[in-house]
Amino acid sequence: MATTEECRAALEKLADDMGRAEGDVRSAAELDRSVSCHITDLDVTFAGRMADGRIDVRETLEGPPREKAEIRLAMTGDDLVALVGGELNFAKAWGSGRVRLEAGLRDLFRLRKLL
């Protein structure tokens, strides 16, 4: 099982990857939205902001998100690490329910390029 530190490192890697993205992926990453990622098996939530093509994790909270972020993810720590490491396909994980993504319809259309 992934640790909280491994999950934070995975999110930082994702932020770095987003910062280097180009084209359609870059335009999808340039949303300015609040973001939360609930790690279900650890019952920890990383909360922050997606802006300027990066995710800035500002808080690590015990339990589920306290506020409803504009973009909300939920998954196990192992799935987060596997997604960021390229070992788990986002579309398949989302379709099977392993990963939950909630956002407004317009954001979902833009995020599909990113994920």
Short mmCIF file of N, CA and C in Angstrom, two decimals:
data_model
loop_
_atom_site.label_atom_id
_atom_site.label_comp_id
_atom_site.label_asym_id
_atom_site.label_seq_id
_atom_site.Cartn_x
_atom_site.Cartn_y
_atom_site.Cartn_z
N MET A 1 0.85 -1.18 0.00
CA MET A 1 0.00 0.00 0.00
C MET A 1 0.90 1.24 0.00
N ALA A 2 0.57 2.18 -0.89
CA ALA A 2 1.33 3.43 -0.99
C ALA A 2 1.14 4.25 0.28
N THR A 3 2.17 4.98 0.65
CA THR A 3 2.11 5.84 1.83
C THR A 3 1.66 7.24 1.43
N THR A 4 1.35 8.05 2.43
CA THR A 4 0.98 9.44 2.17
C THR A 4 2.10 10.17 1.45
N GLU A 5 3.35 9.91 1.85
CA GLU A 5 4.49 10.56 1.22
C GLU A 5 4.64 10.14 -0.23
N GLU A 6 4.41 8.86 -0.54
CA GLU A 6 4.47 8.40 -1.92
C GLU A 6 3.36 9.03 -2.77
N CYS A 7 2.20 9.21 -2.19
CA CYS A 7 1.10 9.85 -2.90
C CYS A 7 1.41 11.32 -3.17
N ARG A 8 1.96 12.01 -2.18
CA ARG A 8 2.35 13.41 -2.37
C ARG A 8 3.41 13.51 -3.46
N ALA A 9 4.37 12.60 -3.45
CA ALA A 9 5.42 12.60 -4.48
C ALA A 9 4.82 12.35 -5.87
N ALA A 10 3.83 11.47 -5.94
CA ALA A 10 3.17 11.20 -7.23
C ALA A 10 2.45 12.45 -7.73
N LEU A 11 1.78 13.16 -6.83
CA LEU A 11 1.10 14.40 -7.23
C LEU A 11 2.11 15.46 -7.67
N GLU A 12 3.25 15.53 -7.00
CA GLU A 12 4.29 16.48 -7.41
C GLU A 12 4.84 16.12 -8.78
N LYS A 13 5.01 14.82 -9.05
CA LYS A 13 5.46 14.39 -10.37
C LYS A 13 4.43 14.75 -11.43
N LEU A 14 3.15 14.55 -11.12
CA LEU A 14 2.09 14.92 -12.04
C LEU A 14 2.14 16.42 -12.33
N ALA A 15 2.33 17.23 -11.28
CA ALA A 15 2.42 18.67 -11.46
C ALA A 15 3.60 19.03 -12.36
N ASP A 16 4.75 18.39 -12.16
CA ASP A 16 5.92 18.64 -13.01
C ASP A 16 5.65 18.24 -14.45
N ASP A 17 5.02 17.08 -14.64
CA ASP A 17 4.69 16.61 -15.99
C ASP A 17 3.74 17.59 -16.68
N MET A 18 2.76 18.08 -15.94
CA MET A 18 1.81 19.04 -16.50
C MET A 18 2.52 20.33 -16.89
N GLY A 19 3.48 20.75 -16.09
CA GLY A 19 4.23 21.98 -16.38
C GLY A 19 5.05 21.89 -17.65
N ARG A 20 5.45 20.67 -18.04
CA ARG A 20 6.24 20.48 -19.25
C ARG A 20 5.39 20.13 -20.47
N ALA A 21 4.10 19.96 -20.29
CA ALA A 21 3.21 19.54 -21.38
C ALA A 21 3.12 20.60 -22.47
N GLU A 22 2.77 20.14 -23.66
CA GLU A 22 2.61 21.04 -24.81
C GLU A 22 1.30 20.74 -25.52
N GLY A 23 0.90 21.60 -26.43
CA GLY A 23 -0.26 21.38 -27.28
C GLY A 23 -1.56 21.29 -26.52
N ASP A 24 -2.41 20.30 -26.92
CA ASP A 24 -3.73 20.13 -26.32
C ASP A 24 -3.64 19.81 -24.83
N VAL A 25 -2.62 19.05 -24.46
CA VAL A 25 -2.45 18.70 -23.05
C VAL A 25 -2.16 19.96 -22.24
N ARG A 26 -1.33 20.83 -22.79
CA ARG A 26 -1.00 22.08 -22.10
C ARG A 26 -2.24 22.95 -21.93
N SER A 27 -3.07 23.05 -22.97
CA SER A 27 -4.27 23.88 -22.86
C SER A 27 -5.24 23.31 -21.82
N ALA A 28 -5.32 21.99 -21.72
CA ALA A 28 -6.17 21.37 -20.71
C ALA A 28 -5.64 21.64 -19.31
N ALA A 29 -4.32 21.67 -19.17
CA ALA A 29 -3.69 21.87 -17.86
C ALA A 29 -3.76 23.33 -17.40
N GLU A 30 -4.13 24.23 -18.28
CA GLU A 30 -4.14 25.64 -17.92
C GLU A 30 -5.44 26.11 -17.28
N LEU A 31 -6.28 25.18 -16.90
CA LEU A 31 -7.48 25.54 -16.14
C LEU A 31 -7.08 26.18 -14.82
N ASP A 32 -7.92 27.05 -14.30
CA ASP A 32 -7.70 27.62 -12.97
C ASP A 32 -8.86 27.14 -12.11
N ARG A 33 -8.62 26.06 -11.36
CA ARG A 33 -9.67 25.42 -10.59
C ARG A 33 -9.14 24.90 -9.26
N SER A 34 -10.03 24.84 -8.27
CA SER A 34 -9.69 24.15 -7.03
C SER A 34 -9.72 22.65 -7.30
N VAL A 35 -8.83 21.92 -6.63
CA VAL A 35 -8.67 20.49 -6.87
C VAL A 35 -8.56 19.76 -5.54
N SER A 36 -9.16 18.56 -5.48
CA SER A 36 -8.93 17.69 -4.33
C SER A 36 -8.71 16.27 -4.85
N CYS A 37 -7.87 15.54 -4.14
CA CYS A 37 -7.60 14.14 -4.46
C CYS A 37 -7.69 13.36 -3.16
N HIS A 38 -8.79 12.59 -3.02
CA HIS A 38 -9.00 11.80 -1.82
C HIS A 38 -8.40 10.42 -2.03
N ILE A 39 -7.45 10.07 -1.18
CA ILE A 39 -6.83 8.74 -1.22
C ILE A 39 -7.64 7.87 -0.27
N THR A 40 -8.47 7.02 -0.86
CA THR A 40 -9.49 6.32 -0.09
C THR A 40 -8.94 5.33 0.92
N ASP A 41 -7.88 4.60 0.58
CA ASP A 41 -7.36 3.60 1.51
C ASP A 41 -6.59 4.22 2.68
N LEU A 42 -6.07 5.41 2.49
CA LEU A 42 -5.38 6.12 3.57
C LEU A 42 -6.30 7.10 4.29
N ASP A 43 -7.46 7.38 3.69
CA ASP A 43 -8.41 8.37 4.18
C ASP A 43 -7.73 9.72 4.39
N VAL A 44 -7.02 10.13 3.34
CA VAL A 44 -6.29 11.40 3.32
C VAL A 44 -6.71 12.15 2.06
N THR A 45 -6.83 13.46 2.16
CA THR A 45 -7.17 14.29 1.00
C THR A 45 -6.08 15.33 0.79
N PHE A 46 -5.62 15.40 -0.45
CA PHE A 46 -4.71 16.47 -0.87
C PHE A 46 -5.58 17.52 -1.54
N ALA A 47 -5.49 18.75 -1.08
CA ALA A 47 -6.30 19.83 -1.62
C ALA A 47 -5.39 20.94 -2.11
N GLY A 48 -5.78 21.56 -3.20
CA GLY A 48 -4.97 22.64 -3.73
C GLY A 48 -5.63 23.31 -4.91
N ARG A 49 -4.79 23.75 -5.83
CA ARG A 49 -5.28 24.52 -6.97
C ARG A 49 -4.54 24.11 -8.22
N MET A 50 -5.28 23.99 -9.32
CA MET A 50 -4.69 23.80 -10.63
C MET A 50 -4.68 25.18 -11.28
N ALA A 51 -3.50 25.65 -11.64
CA ALA A 51 -3.37 26.97 -12.27
C ALA A 51 -2.03 27.03 -12.99
N ASP A 52 -2.00 27.79 -14.06
CA ASP A 52 -0.76 28.00 -14.81
C ASP A 52 -0.11 26.68 -15.25
N GLY A 53 -0.94 25.69 -15.56
CA GLY A 53 -0.41 24.42 -16.05
C GLY A 53 0.17 23.52 -14.98
N ARG A 54 -0.11 23.77 -13.72
CA ARG A 54 0.43 22.96 -12.63
C ARG A 54 -0.63 22.72 -11.58
N ILE A 55 -0.39 21.72 -10.74
CA ILE A 55 -1.21 21.49 -9.56
C ILE A 55 -0.36 21.87 -8.36
N ASP A 56 -0.88 22.75 -7.54
CA ASP A 56 -0.20 23.19 -6.33
C ASP A 56 -0.96 22.61 -5.13
N VAL A 57 -0.39 21.57 -4.50
CA VAL A 57 -1.02 20.96 -3.32
C VAL A 57 -0.73 21.86 -2.14
N ARG A 58 -1.77 22.39 -1.55
CA ARG A 58 -1.61 23.35 -0.45
C ARG A 58 -1.90 22.75 0.92
N GLU A 59 -2.70 21.67 0.95
CA GLU A 59 -3.07 21.06 2.23
C GLU A 59 -3.12 19.55 2.11
N THR A 60 -2.79 18.88 3.20
CA THR A 60 -3.01 17.45 3.34
C THR A 60 -3.92 17.29 4.54
N LEU A 61 -5.11 16.78 4.30
CA LEU A 61 -6.13 16.71 5.33
C LEU A 61 -6.49 15.27 5.66
N GLU A 62 -6.78 15.00 6.90
CA GLU A 62 -7.29 13.69 7.30
C GLU A 62 -8.75 13.60 6.86
N GLY A 63 -9.13 12.45 6.32
CA GLY A 63 -10.52 12.23 5.94
C GLY A 63 -10.84 12.74 4.55
N PRO A 64 -12.14 12.70 4.24
CA PRO A 64 -12.59 13.16 2.92
C PRO A 64 -12.47 14.68 2.82
N PRO A 65 -12.61 15.21 1.60
CA PRO A 65 -12.49 16.66 1.42
C PRO A 65 -13.49 17.42 2.29
N ARG A 66 -13.05 18.50 2.87
CA ARG A 66 -13.94 19.31 3.72
C ARG A 66 -14.78 20.26 2.88
N GLU A 67 -14.23 20.70 1.75
CA GLU A 67 -14.95 21.59 0.85
C GLU A 67 -15.03 20.92 -0.51
N LYS A 68 -16.05 21.26 -1.26
CA LYS A 68 -16.24 20.66 -2.58
C LYS A 68 -15.38 21.42 -3.60
N ALA A 69 -14.30 20.78 -4.03
CA ALA A 69 -13.42 21.38 -5.03
C ALA A 69 -14.10 21.33 -6.40
N GLU A 70 -13.65 22.17 -7.31
CA GLU A 70 -14.22 22.19 -8.65
C GLU A 70 -13.84 20.94 -9.44
N ILE A 71 -12.66 20.37 -9.15
CA ILE A 71 -12.24 19.10 -9.75
C ILE A 71 -11.91 18.17 -8.60
N ARG A 72 -12.59 17.01 -8.57
CA ARG A 72 -12.45 16.09 -7.45
C ARG A 72 -12.06 14.70 -7.96
N LEU A 73 -11.00 14.18 -7.41
CA LEU A 73 -10.53 12.83 -7.72
C LEU A 73 -10.60 11.99 -6.45
N ALA A 74 -10.84 10.70 -6.62
CA ALA A 74 -10.78 9.76 -5.49
C ALA A 74 -10.28 8.43 -6.02
N MET A 75 -9.34 7.84 -5.31
CA MET A 75 -8.75 6.54 -5.69
C MET A 75 -7.88 6.05 -4.55
N THR A 76 -7.37 4.83 -4.69
CA THR A 76 -6.43 4.32 -3.70
C THR A 76 -5.05 4.93 -3.97
N GLY A 77 -4.19 4.88 -2.97
CA GLY A 77 -2.83 5.38 -3.13
C GLY A 77 -2.06 4.61 -4.19
N ASP A 78 -2.23 3.29 -4.21
CA ASP A 78 -1.55 2.48 -5.21
C ASP A 78 -1.99 2.86 -6.63
N ASP A 79 -3.28 3.16 -6.81
CA ASP A 79 -3.76 3.55 -8.13
C ASP A 79 -3.21 4.91 -8.54
N LEU A 80 -3.10 5.85 -7.60
CA LEU A 80 -2.51 7.15 -7.91
C LEU A 80 -1.07 6.98 -8.37
N VAL A 81 -0.29 6.23 -7.64
CA VAL A 81 1.11 6.00 -7.99
C VAL A 81 1.21 5.31 -9.36
N ALA A 82 0.34 4.33 -9.61
CA ALA A 82 0.36 3.61 -10.89
C ALA A 82 -0.07 4.52 -12.05
N LEU A 83 -1.06 5.37 -11.84
CA LEU A 83 -1.50 6.29 -12.88
C LEU A 83 -0.38 7.24 -13.28
N VAL A 84 0.23 7.86 -12.29
CA VAL A 84 1.29 8.83 -12.56
C VAL A 84 2.51 8.14 -13.16
N GLY A 85 2.77 6.90 -12.75
CA GLY A 85 3.90 6.15 -13.27
C GLY A 85 3.65 5.54 -14.64
N GLY A 86 2.44 5.70 -15.17
CA GLY A 86 2.12 5.17 -16.49
C GLY A 86 1.78 3.69 -16.51
N GLU A 87 1.58 3.10 -15.35
CA GLU A 87 1.28 1.67 -15.26
C GLU A 87 -0.22 1.37 -15.27
N LEU A 88 -1.05 2.40 -15.10
CA LEU A 88 -2.49 2.25 -15.07
C LEU A 88 -3.10 3.25 -16.04
N ASN A 89 -3.94 2.75 -16.93
CA ASN A 89 -4.61 3.60 -17.91
C ASN A 89 -5.77 4.32 -17.24
N PHE A 90 -5.79 5.66 -17.35
CA PHE A 90 -6.82 6.44 -16.67
C PHE A 90 -8.21 6.07 -17.16
N ALA A 91 -8.40 5.99 -18.47
CA ALA A 91 -9.74 5.74 -19.02
C ALA A 91 -10.28 4.40 -18.52
N LYS A 92 -9.45 3.37 -18.52
CA LYS A 92 -9.90 2.06 -18.04
C LYS A 92 -10.19 2.10 -16.54
N ALA A 93 -9.33 2.77 -15.78
CA ALA A 93 -9.53 2.86 -14.33
C ALA A 93 -10.80 3.65 -14.01
N TRP A 94 -11.05 4.70 -14.75
CA TRP A 94 -12.25 5.52 -14.54
C TRP A 94 -13.49 4.72 -14.93
N GLY A 95 -13.42 4.06 -16.08
CA GLY A 95 -14.55 3.27 -16.56
C GLY A 95 -14.92 2.11 -15.63
N SER A 96 -13.92 1.55 -14.98
CA SER A 96 -14.18 0.43 -14.08
C SER A 96 -14.53 0.88 -12.66
N GLY A 97 -14.43 2.18 -12.38
CA GLY A 97 -14.76 2.70 -11.06
C GLY A 97 -13.60 2.72 -10.08
N ARG A 98 -12.42 2.32 -10.54
CA ARG A 98 -11.25 2.37 -9.65
C ARG A 98 -10.86 3.81 -9.34
N VAL A 99 -11.10 4.70 -10.28
CA VAL A 99 -10.80 6.12 -10.11
C VAL A 99 -12.10 6.89 -10.32
N ARG A 100 -12.38 7.79 -9.41
CA ARG A 100 -13.55 8.67 -9.57
C ARG A 100 -13.06 10.06 -9.89
N LEU A 101 -13.68 10.67 -10.88
CA LEU A 101 -13.39 12.05 -11.27
C LEU A 101 -14.72 12.77 -11.37
N GLU A 102 -14.83 13.86 -10.64
CA GLU A 102 -16.03 14.69 -10.70
C GLU A 102 -15.61 16.12 -11.01
N ALA A 103 -16.30 16.70 -11.97
CA ALA A 103 -16.03 18.08 -12.36
C ALA A 103 -17.21 18.54 -13.21
N GLY A 104 -17.23 19.83 -13.51
CA GLY A 104 -18.25 20.34 -14.41
C GLY A 104 -18.06 19.75 -15.81
N LEU A 105 -19.12 19.74 -16.59
CA LEU A 105 -19.09 19.12 -17.91
C LEU A 105 -17.99 19.72 -18.80
N ARG A 106 -17.87 21.03 -18.85
CA ARG A 106 -16.83 21.67 -19.67
C ARG A 106 -15.44 21.25 -19.21
N ASP A 107 -15.24 21.21 -17.91
CA ASP A 107 -13.94 20.80 -17.38
C ASP A 107 -13.64 19.35 -17.73
N LEU A 108 -14.64 18.48 -17.66
CA LEU A 108 -14.44 17.08 -18.02
C LEU A 108 -13.97 16.93 -19.46
N PHE A 109 -14.56 17.72 -20.37
CA PHE A 109 -14.13 17.65 -21.76
C PHE A 109 -12.69 18.10 -21.93
N ARG A 110 -12.29 19.14 -21.21
CA ARG A 110 -10.89 19.60 -21.29
C ARG A 110 -9.95 18.63 -20.62
N LEU A 111 -10.36 18.09 -19.48
CA LEU A 111 -9.49 17.19 -18.73
C LEU A 111 -9.23 15.86 -19.45
N ARG A 112 -10.12 15.44 -20.31
CA ARG A 112 -9.91 14.17 -21.01
C ARG A 112 -8.64 14.22 -21.84
N LYS A 113 -8.25 15.40 -22.31
CA LYS A 113 -7.00 15.56 -23.05
C LYS A 113 -5.80 15.38 -22.13
N LEU A 114 -5.97 15.81 -20.92
CA LEU A 114 -4.89 15.76 -19.94
C LEU A 114 -4.71 14.35 -19.38
N LEU A 115 -5.82 13.68 -19.14
CA LEU A 115 -5.77 12.38 -18.48
C LEU A 115 -5.78 11.25 -19.48
#
